[in-house]
XYZ file of N, CA, C and O in Angstrom:
752
model
N 36.441 23.029 99.303
C 37.329 24.123 98.955
C 38.601 23.996 99.788
O 38.550 23.876 101.006
N 39.740 24.046 99.148
C 41.019 23.920 99.839
C 41.528 25.289 100.272
O 41.072 26.318 99.768
N 42.489 25.282 101.191
C 43.105 26.529 101.643
C 43.779 27.247 100.484
O 43.766 28.476 100.406
N 44.358 26.489 99.555
C 45.042 27.082 98.400
C 44.051 27.845 97.501
O 44.414 28.830 96.875
N 42.796 27.421 97.490
C 41.794 28.116 96.681
C 41.426 29.462 97.317
O 41.026 30.391 96.626
N 41.557 29.561 98.621
C 41.216 30.789 99.335
C 42.400 31.750 99.343
O 42.251 32.934 99.117
N 43.589 31.246 99.631
C 44.796 32.071 99.699
C 45.970 31.272 99.149
O 46.019 30.050 99.312
N 46.912 31.947 98.512
C 48.068 31.244 97.949
C 48.873 30.510 99.020
O 48.867 30.889 100.196
N 49.604 29.506 98.617
C 50.381 28.659 99.521
C 51.355 29.464 100.374
O 51.530 29.184 101.558
N 51.983 30.493 99.806
C 52.976 31.261 100.552
C 52.378 32.016 101.735
O 53.096 32.438 102.623
N 51.056 32.160 101.789
C 50.429 32.834 102.921
C 50.226 31.892 104.107
O 49.778 32.321 105.166
N 50.576 30.622 103.950
C 50.372 29.625 105.005
C 51.670 29.186 105.665
O 51.667 28.235 106.433
N 52.778 29.852 105.341
C 54.065 29.490 105.949
C 54.902 30.748 106.153
O 54.675 31.768 105.508
N 55.862 30.634 107.066
C 56.756 31.763 107.300
C 57.612 32.005 106.063
O 58.031 31.055 105.395
N 57.861 33.285 105.807
C 58.756 33.625 104.711
C 59.987 34.314 105.274
O 59.955 34.878 106.369
N 61.056 34.257 104.525
C 62.305 34.886 104.932
C 62.430 36.261 104.286
O 61.709 36.584 103.329
N 63.376 37.033 104.790
C 63.615 38.348 104.189
C 64.094 38.190 102.749
O 63.731 38.990 101.882
N 64.869 37.147 102.470
C 65.345 36.917 101.101
C 64.176 36.626 100.155
O 64.134 37.129 99.032
N 63.225 35.829 100.619
C 62.053 35.551 99.792
C 61.255 36.831 99.536
O 60.887 37.130 98.402
N 61.003 37.571 100.595
C 60.224 38.802 100.458
C 60.918 39.776 99.510
O 60.271 40.399 98.663
N 62.227 39.898 99.649
C 62.981 40.836 98.812
C 62.956 40.441 97.339
O 63.184 41.282 96.467
N 62.660 39.179 97.048
C 62.607 38.735 95.653
C 61.246 39.004 95.016
O 61.102 38.886 93.801
N 60.257 39.377 95.802
C 58.911 39.627 95.275
C 58.854 40.983 94.593
O 59.581 41.917 94.936
N 57.917 41.128 93.672
C 57.724 42.398 92.971
C 57.017 43.400 93.890
O 56.415 43.018 94.903
N 57.076 44.656 93.496
C 56.387 45.700 94.253
C 54.886 45.427 94.324
O 54.244 45.666 95.344
N 54.334 44.886 93.238
C 52.908 44.569 93.207
C 52.563 43.475 94.212
O 51.511 43.505 94.844
N 53.456 42.481 94.353
C 53.206 41.403 95.310
C 53.258 41.911 96.749
O 52.570 41.387 97.619
N 54.069 42.931 96.999
C 54.254 43.447 98.356
C 53.225 44.511 98.743
O 53.071 44.822 99.924
N 52.539 45.056 97.763
C 51.551 46.105 98.049
C 50.400 45.522 98.868
O 49.902 44.441 98.597
N 50.002 46.256 99.898
C 48.845 45.849 100.684
C 49.096 44.746 101.686
O 48.149 44.189 102.234
N 50.371 44.407 101.903
C 50.674 43.380 102.904
C 51.738 43.885 103.863
O 52.481 44.811 103.565
N 51.776 43.253 105.019
C 52.855 43.422 105.981
C 53.286 42.013 106.354
O 52.578 41.039 106.083
N 54.452 41.903 106.974
C 54.934 40.602 107.422
C 55.235 40.720 108.912
O 55.994 41.595 109.327
N 54.601 39.853 109.703
C 54.758 39.869 111.153
C 55.183 38.478 111.591
O 54.493 37.489 111.300
N 56.321 38.387 112.257
C 56.872 37.091 112.676
C 56.983 36.124 111.500
O 56.739 34.935 111.626
N 57.307 36.686 110.323
C 57.494 35.864 109.137
C 56.223 35.497 108.405
O 56.274 34.889 107.343
N 55.064 35.853 108.937
C 53.787 35.502 108.317
C 53.197 36.724 107.603
O 53.190 37.832 108.146
N 52.690 36.492 106.407
C 52.082 37.564 105.628
C 50.737 37.936 106.238
O 49.915 37.079 106.547
N 50.543 39.247 106.415
C 49.294 39.793 106.916
C 48.764 40.737 105.842
O 49.448 41.685 105.455
N 47.569 40.453 105.354
C 46.961 41.290 104.326
C 46.262 42.457 105.001
O 45.476 42.269 105.920
N 46.565 43.655 104.540
C 45.938 44.856 105.095
C 44.770 45.267 104.211
O 44.927 45.349 102.991
N 43.632 45.563 104.819
C 42.511 46.023 103.993
C 42.822 47.392 103.410
O 43.633 48.143 103.965
N 42.226 47.719 102.297
C 42.420 49.035 101.693
C 41.926 50.125 102.621
O 40.920 49.971 103.304
N 42.653 51.232 102.632
C 42.285 52.349 103.496
C 41.225 53.212 102.813
O 41.104 53.227 101.592
N 40.491 53.957 103.637
C 39.468 54.857 103.111
C 40.124 56.088 102.483
O 41.297 56.391 102.735
N 39.358 56.800 101.702
C 39.863 58.052 101.118
C 40.226 59.038 102.222
O 41.240 59.728 102.126
N 39.405 59.102 103.288
C 39.691 60.010 104.407
C 41.033 59.654 105.047
O 41.860 60.518 105.329
N 41.254 58.378 105.273
C 42.503 57.892 105.862
C 43.695 58.283 104.982
O 44.691 58.839 105.459
N 43.604 57.993 103.684
C 44.713 58.286 102.764
C 44.975 59.785 102.656
O 46.132 60.208 102.597
N 43.917 60.572 102.622
C 44.094 62.029 102.536
C 44.790 62.565 103.784
O 45.689 63.391 103.694
N 44.365 62.094 104.941
C 44.978 62.534 106.194
C 46.457 62.140 106.240
O 47.314 62.956 106.597
N 46.784 60.915 105.860
C 48.180 60.465 105.850
C 49.013 61.306 104.883
O 50.129 61.741 105.218
N 48.485 61.554 103.692
C 49.230 62.344 102.708
C 49.417 63.776 103.191
O 50.489 64.366 103.050
N 48.379 64.349 103.798
C 48.448 65.707 104.330
C 49.530 65.814 105.402
O 50.343 66.741 105.397
N 49.550 64.853 106.328
C 50.571 64.834 107.374
C 51.966 64.661 106.784
O 52.920 65.339 107.188
N 52.103 63.748 105.818
C 53.408 63.523 105.190
C 53.904 64.785 104.506
O 55.095 65.141 104.633
N 53.036 65.471 103.787
C 53.448 66.702 103.102
C 53.936 67.753 104.089
O 54.960 68.404 103.867
N 53.202 67.934 105.197
C 53.583 68.929 106.204
C 54.890 68.546 106.889
O 55.773 69.390 107.089
N 55.034 67.268 107.254
C 56.265 66.815 107.906
C 57.458 66.894 106.957
O 58.567 67.223 107.370
N 57.234 66.613 105.682
C 58.300 66.706 104.688
C 58.777 68.150 104.536
O 59.980 68.422 104.541
N 57.845 69.084 104.435
C 58.197 70.497 104.281
C 58.945 71.018 105.505
O 59.904 71.788 105.376
N 58.531 70.577 106.698
C 59.164 71.054 107.932
C 60.507 70.365 108.208
O 61.310 70.872 108.987
N 60.748 69.217 107.570
C 61.959 68.441 107.846
C 63.235 68.988 107.245
O 64.324 68.509 107.560
N 63.099 69.985 106.386
C 64.278 70.591 105.777
C 65.045 69.595 104.915
O 64.481 68.633 104.399
N 66.336 69.824 104.785
C 67.176 68.975 103.948
C 67.551 67.663 104.626
O 67.937 66.713 103.965
N 67.412 67.613 105.945
C 67.856 66.437 106.706
C 66.844 65.292 106.707
O 67.221 64.126 106.742
N 65.524 65.628 106.662
C 64.484 64.613 106.818
C 63.504 64.621 105.659
O 63.084 65.680 105.201
N 63.120 63.440 105.206
C 62.063 63.255 104.210
C 60.887 62.590 104.898
O 61.076 61.802 105.834
N 59.684 62.858 104.403
C 58.475 62.178 104.894
C 57.711 61.660 103.687
O 57.495 62.399 102.727
N 57.338 60.395 103.728
C 56.622 59.762 102.633
C 55.593 58.785 103.176
O 55.603 58.438 104.354
N 54.752 58.292 102.267
C 53.739 57.307 102.605
C 53.954 56.046 101.782
O 54.653 56.067 100.770
N 53.369 54.969 102.251
C 53.228 53.730 101.489
C 54.531 53.046 101.083
O 54.752 52.749 99.914
N 55.396 52.800 102.056
C 56.538 51.932 101.802
C 56.915 51.194 103.085
O 56.511 51.576 104.180
N 57.673 50.132 102.913
C 58.013 49.235 104.017
C 59.103 49.785 104.914
O 60.023 50.462 104.456
N 58.991 49.438 106.194
C 60.080 49.624 107.154
C 60.399 48.236 107.678
O 59.525 47.544 108.216
N 61.634 47.802 107.495
C 62.091 46.482 107.928
C 62.510 46.584 109.390
O 63.568 47.086 109.724
N 61.642 46.111 110.289
C 61.921 46.191 111.720
C 62.955 45.161 112.150
O 63.772 45.425 113.030
N 62.900 43.963 111.550
C 63.903 42.929 111.826
C 63.870 41.908 110.704
O 62.873 41.769 110.002
N 64.987 41.181 110.557
C 65.111 40.195 109.479
C 64.670 38.796 109.886
O 64.148 38.053 109.060
N 64.910 38.409 111.164
C 64.597 37.037 111.590
C 63.916 37.089 112.952
O 64.534 37.551 113.911
N 62.684 36.602 113.068
C 61.786 36.381 111.952
C 61.473 37.723 111.299
O 61.538 38.778 111.940
N 61.100 37.672 110.048
C 60.868 38.897 109.281
C 59.697 39.684 109.860
O 58.608 39.148 110.061
N 59.964 40.952 110.157
C 58.927 41.904 110.548
C 59.053 43.100 109.621
O 60.056 43.833 109.665
N 58.095 43.258 108.772
C 58.063 44.312 107.763
C 56.745 45.041 107.908
O 55.698 44.467 107.646
N 56.778 46.275 108.353
C 55.558 47.059 108.518
C 55.494 48.135 107.441
O 56.513 48.531 106.885
N 54.291 48.605 107.169
C 54.055 49.661 106.189
C 53.272 50.768 106.899
O 52.049 50.852 106.773
N 53.984 51.630 107.669
C 53.297 52.708 108.394
C 52.632 53.681 107.426
O 52.989 53.769 106.245
N 51.691 54.450 107.938
C 50.992 55.415 107.095
C 51.911 56.555 106.662
O 51.813 57.034 105.534
N 52.800 57.004 107.551
C 53.782 58.039 107.216
C 55.107 57.641 107.860
O 55.127 57.211 109.019
N 56.193 57.805 107.105
C 57.533 57.528 107.611
C 58.386 58.777 107.420
O 58.489 59.292 106.302
N 58.983 59.277 108.503
C 59.964 60.359 108.422
C 61.328 59.692 108.573
O 61.602 59.052 109.590
N 62.149 59.832 107.539
C 63.435 59.125 107.499
C 64.550 60.074 107.068
O 64.296 61.119 106.473
N 65.789 59.691 107.382
C 66.958 60.499 107.019
C 67.026 60.654 105.500
O 66.988 59.669 104.768
N 67.154 61.881 105.035
C 67.185 62.151 103.593
C 68.346 61.444 102.909
O 68.221 61.024 101.759
N 69.453 61.256 103.621
C 70.611 60.616 102.990
C 70.440 59.107 102.813
O 71.296 58.450 102.237
N 69.291 58.557 103.242
C 69.030 57.125 103.055
C 67.959 56.871 101.994
O 67.449 55.749 101.898
N 67.644 57.878 101.195
C 66.546 57.765 100.237
C 66.723 56.591 99.266
O 65.756 55.966 98.853
N 67.951 56.242 98.927
C 68.181 55.161 97.974
C 68.482 53.823 98.635
O 68.721 52.835 97.941
N 68.466 53.777 99.969
C 68.722 52.525 100.676
C 67.428 51.733 100.827
O 66.394 52.286 101.177
N 67.526 50.448 100.528
C 66.362 49.587 100.662
C 66.817 48.242 101.216
O 67.816 47.701 100.749
N 66.143 47.733 102.212
C 64.936 48.281 102.825
C 65.257 49.411 103.795
O 66.391 49.547 104.272
N 64.237 50.202 104.095
C 64.357 51.222 105.133
C 64.382 50.499 106.469
O 63.559 49.626 106.734
N 65.345 50.849 107.297
C 65.540 50.190 108.592
C 65.285 51.169 109.732
O 65.289 52.381 109.532
N 65.070 50.661 110.953
C 64.768 51.541 112.091
C 65.790 52.659 112.301
O 65.401 53.780 112.650
N 67.054 52.390 112.054
C 68.074 53.428 112.266
C 67.968 54.567 111.250
O 68.563 55.628 111.436
N 67.204 54.387 110.190
C 66.971 55.446 109.205
C 65.796 56.330 109.604
O 65.623 57.410 109.041
N 64.965 55.852 110.538
C 63.662 56.456 110.812
C 63.694 57.315 112.076
O 64.236 56.916 113.102
N 63.066 58.485 111.979
C 62.911 59.382 113.118
C 61.503 59.279 113.708
O 61.324 59.248 114.921
N 60.498 59.216 112.835
C 59.102 59.269 113.268
C 58.249 58.382 112.367
O 58.430 58.391 111.148
N 57.343 57.639 112.972
C 56.322 56.903 112.236
C 54.963 57.435 112.657
O 54.748 57.736 113.836
N 54.040 57.524 111.695
C 52.684 57.966 111.973
C 51.731 56.853 111.559
O 51.829 56.338 110.443
N 50.851 56.485 112.469
C 49.795 55.511 112.175
C 48.445 56.203 112.321
O 48.153 56.795 113.356
N 47.641 56.143 111.263
C 46.275 56.656 111.293
C 45.373 55.459 111.587
O 45.329 54.504 110.819
N 44.701 55.496 112.719
C 43.878 54.371 113.160
C 42.660 54.237 112.249
O 41.985 55.220 111.942
N 42.417 53.009 111.822
C 41.293 52.711 110.932
C 40.409 51.632 111.546
O 40.900 50.803 112.321
N 39.137 51.611 111.157
C 38.279 50.504 111.611
C 38.877 49.167 111.158
O 39.301 49.021 110.014
N 38.948 48.240 112.080
C 39.509 46.928 111.770
C 40.972 46.785 112.128
O 41.501 45.677 112.157
N 41.652 47.913 112.401
C 43.062 47.814 112.783
C 43.343 48.551 114.093
O 44.483 48.883 114.393
N 42.298 48.778 114.887
C 42.449 49.563 116.111
C 43.481 48.976 117.062
O 44.377 49.679 117.532
N 43.374 47.699 117.379
C 44.309 47.078 118.331
C 45.722 47.055 117.765
O 46.688 47.345 118.473
N 45.844 46.747 116.497
C 47.165 46.732 115.864
C 47.784 48.118 115.926
O 48.943 48.265 116.324
N 47.037 49.155 115.521
C 47.572 50.516 115.495
C 47.833 51.083 116.888
O 48.787 51.832 117.086
N 46.987 50.745 117.854
C 47.106 51.340 119.194
C 48.043 50.585 120.126
O 48.596 51.182 121.048
N 48.218 49.275 119.914
C 48.976 48.469 120.875
C 50.135 47.714 120.213
O 51.299 47.916 120.558
N 49.812 46.858 119.271
C 50.807 45.943 118.702
C 51.942 46.691 118.021
O 53.121 46.435 118.288
N 51.603 47.609 117.127
C 52.656 48.322 116.402
C 53.479 49.209 117.327
O 54.702 49.321 117.150
N 52.847 49.846 118.310
C 53.619 50.657 119.262
C 54.693 49.817 119.946
O 55.838 50.256 120.093
N 54.339 48.612 120.342
C 55.306 47.721 120.982
C 56.424 47.340 120.011
O 57.600 47.382 120.363
N 56.051 46.980 118.787
C 57.069 46.604 117.793
C 57.988 47.777 117.470
O 59.199 47.600 117.371
N 57.433 48.960 117.290
C 58.247 50.125 116.956
C 59.192 50.487 118.103
O 60.338 50.868 117.872
N 58.721 50.358 119.329
C 59.577 50.642 120.483
C 60.730 49.652 120.559
O 61.883 50.040 120.752
N 60.442 48.375 120.395
C 61.493 47.357 120.443
C 62.504 47.531 119.311
O 63.668 47.204 119.451
N 62.052 48.093 118.175
C 62.948 48.351 117.046
C 63.763 49.631 117.244
O 64.716 49.872 116.509
N 63.380 50.454 118.225
C 64.145 51.665 118.524
C 63.733 52.904 117.742
O 64.514 53.845 117.626
N 62.517 52.956 117.236
C 62.026 54.143 116.523
C 61.807 55.253 117.559
O 61.026 55.074 118.498
N 62.470 56.414 117.423
C 62.414 57.437 118.472
C 61.041 58.057 118.745
O 60.703 58.332 119.892
N 60.247 58.291 117.693
C 58.964 58.969 117.859
C 57.876 58.252 117.073
O 58.120 57.777 115.965
N 56.666 58.215 117.647
C 55.482 57.691 116.961
C 54.333 58.645 117.230
O 54.183 59.153 118.338
N 53.545 58.885 116.177
C 52.287 59.610 116.322
C 51.172 58.651 115.965
O 51.246 57.928 114.970
N 50.126 58.636 116.789
C 48.925 57.854 116.506
C 47.793 58.838 116.284
O 47.510 59.682 117.131
N 47.148 58.737 115.131
C 46.104 59.684 114.763
C 44.754 58.978 114.795
O 44.544 57.991 114.090
N 43.868 59.488 115.630
C 42.494 58.984 115.707
C 41.646 59.890 114.831
O 41.717 61.120 114.942
N 40.852 59.301 113.952
C 40.033 60.090 113.043
C 38.685 59.425 112.860
O 38.588 58.206 112.863
N 37.675 60.243 112.735
C 36.325 59.730 112.482
C 35.594 60.757 111.636
O 35.841 61.963 111.749
N 34.707 60.283 110.789
C 33.943 61.175 109.918
C 33.238 62.239 110.746
O 32.615 61.934 111.761
N 33.375 63.482 110.325
C 32.690 64.577 110.992
C 33.361 65.071 112.256
O 32.861 65.988 112.895
N 34.484 64.478 112.623
C 35.184 64.906 113.843
C 36.604 65.334 113.488
O 37.193 64.858 112.520
N 37.144 66.216 114.288
C 38.501 66.706 114.078
C 39.494 65.621 114.510
O 39.320 65.003 115.565
N 40.537 65.365 113.706
C 41.533 64.357 114.088
C 42.245 64.716 115.401
O 42.470 65.892 115.700
N 42.581 63.680 116.153
C 43.326 63.820 117.403
C 44.659 63.100 117.224
O 44.685 61.930 116.833
N 45.751 63.813 117.503
C 47.098 63.255 117.330
C 47.712 63.009 118.705
O 47.908 63.947 119.481
N 48.017 61.734 118.983
C 48.681 61.337 120.220
C 50.159 61.130 119.879
O 50.477 60.388 118.942
N 51.045 61.772 120.637
C 52.477 61.649 120.355
C 53.142 60.780 121.413
O 52.712 60.760 122.584
N 54.179 60.068 120.978
C 54.916 59.173 121.869
C 56.411 59.361 121.646
O 56.860 59.524 120.515
N 57.159 59.294 122.745
C 58.612 59.406 122.729
C 59.195 58.125 123.308
O 58.743 57.651 124.362
N 60.184 57.574 122.645
C 60.802 56.327 123.091
C 61.616 56.524 124.360
O 62.457 57.414 124.440
N 61.350 55.699 125.361
C 62.204 55.574 126.543
C 63.171 54.456 126.188
O 62.807 53.277 126.209
N 64.381 54.825 125.796
C 65.336 53.844 125.268
C 65.690 52.763 126.276
O 65.860 51.599 125.907
N 65.799 53.125 127.545
C 66.159 52.136 128.567
C 65.073 51.069 128.707
O 65.374 49.880 128.834
N 63.834 51.481 128.669
C 62.709 50.550 128.839
C 62.263 49.932 127.511
O 61.489 48.987 127.505
N 62.738 50.481 126.396
C 62.284 50.061 125.052
C 60.750 50.078 124.985
O 60.100 49.161 124.505
N 60.202 51.194 125.508
C 58.754 51.412 125.501
C 58.526 52.910 125.296
O 59.421 53.722 125.535
N 57.317 53.265 124.866
C 57.007 54.671 124.633
C 56.384 55.313 125.859
O 55.646 54.682 126.599
N 56.726 56.589 126.025
C 56.054 57.439 127.003
C 55.093 58.331 126.226
O 55.437 58.821 125.161
N 53.915 58.504 126.764
C 52.944 59.377 126.121
C 53.449 60.805 126.147
O 54.000 61.268 127.149
N 53.277 61.495 125.040
C 53.663 62.892 124.928
C 52.434 63.769 124.835
O 51.398 63.469 125.429
N 52.536 64.816 124.050
C 51.436 65.749 123.896
C 50.308 65.139 123.064
O 50.535 64.234 122.267
N 49.119 65.659 123.276
C 47.958 65.288 122.483
C 47.463 66.569 121.811
O 47.287 67.593 122.476
N 47.283 66.499 120.508
C 46.833 67.657 119.738
C 45.465 67.370 119.139
O 45.258 66.311 118.554
N 44.558 68.337 119.268
C 43.222 68.210 118.698
C 43.061 69.306 117.648
O 43.105 70.489 117.979
N 42.922 68.904 116.404
C 42.698 69.870 115.333
C 43.945 70.519 114.782
O 44.145 70.557 113.590
N 44.804 71.030 115.634
C 46.042 71.679 115.190
C 47.233 71.095 115.930
O 47.273 71.083 117.151
N 48.198 70.622 115.160
C 49.447 70.102 115.728
C 50.445 71.248 115.776
O 50.685 71.923 114.770
N 51.013 71.478 116.945
C 52.101 72.443 117.129
C 53.225 71.714 117.853
O 53.462 71.930 119.038
N 53.882 70.821 117.143
C 54.902 69.975 117.755
C 56.271 70.634 117.698
O 56.596 71.339 116.740
N 57.063 70.386 118.724
C 58.462 70.805 118.721
C 59.378 69.593 118.576
O 60.557 69.741 118.260
N 58.835 68.391 118.828
C 59.622 67.169 118.690
C 58.886 66.233 117.752
O 57.662 66.132 117.830
N 59.549 65.556 116.862
C 61.002 65.491 116.727
C 61.634 66.724 116.108
O 62.829 66.930 116.216
N 60.838 67.571 115.457
C 61.275 68.894 115.019
C 60.027 69.769 114.933
O 58.904 69.268 114.964
N 60.232 71.071 114.845
C 59.103 72.003 114.856
C 58.258 71.844 113.599
O 58.771 71.869 112.484
N 56.948 71.673 113.817
C 56.009 71.588 112.701
C 54.629 72.019 113.184
O 54.221 71.672 114.301
N 53.958 72.805 112.360
C 52.582 73.203 112.627
C 51.702 72.661 111.521
O 51.995 72.859 110.340
N 50.641 71.948 111.918
C 49.755 71.323 110.929
C 48.307 71.573 111.347
O 47.906 71.171 112.443
N 47.546 72.208 110.478
C 46.132 72.466 110.739
C 45.322 71.301 110.182
O 45.286 71.066 108.981
N 44.680 70.539 111.070
C 43.911 69.375 110.668
C 42.409 69.605 110.745
O 41.629 68.739 110.362
N 41.989 70.756 111.244
C 40.571 71.040 111.447
C 39.748 71.030 110.180
O 38.566 70.723 110.210
N 40.339 71.351 109.042
C 39.589 71.428 107.797
C 39.516 70.139 107.007
O 38.895 70.099 105.945
N 40.127 69.094 107.503
C 40.134 67.825 106.750
C 38.851 67.052 106.930
O 38.252 67.010 107.915
């Protein structure tokens, strides 16, 4: 069995932003690009998707006219080598809704819901990448069946290009940064 039989040829070499931008939405679904290499993301659980959508809806409603919150689209962290992540929730400037790709300067907050199989990526790797890209706020959500979600908040230290730990919320988020939002997670 050859490598091509297991995965397409393009998954074995670095790709450029121009190549990625030429792909269809279907080709880009379920993948991220890290250092120019395609990384296939496993499908998320229903619990994971529901939690992400719930958070996005609450953040969108609280963001007013200035901020939108959505799920399931790319954030282009850098062009060379290509780093394209697909966070669980993205809060971005409403006036950039038609700009593609979404870039770090459009983004206020990213939310990652930690899943089995992506713990190190969600807890360490992505935090480092998001900080280096200059994303001001990140929330990391720990969730497990039968337990109340825990939201860890992070604020960018721009001088260090690293995050400082912020508040931790269990069950109910009452955040004032990046803007005021109250989210009840106990019933999920």
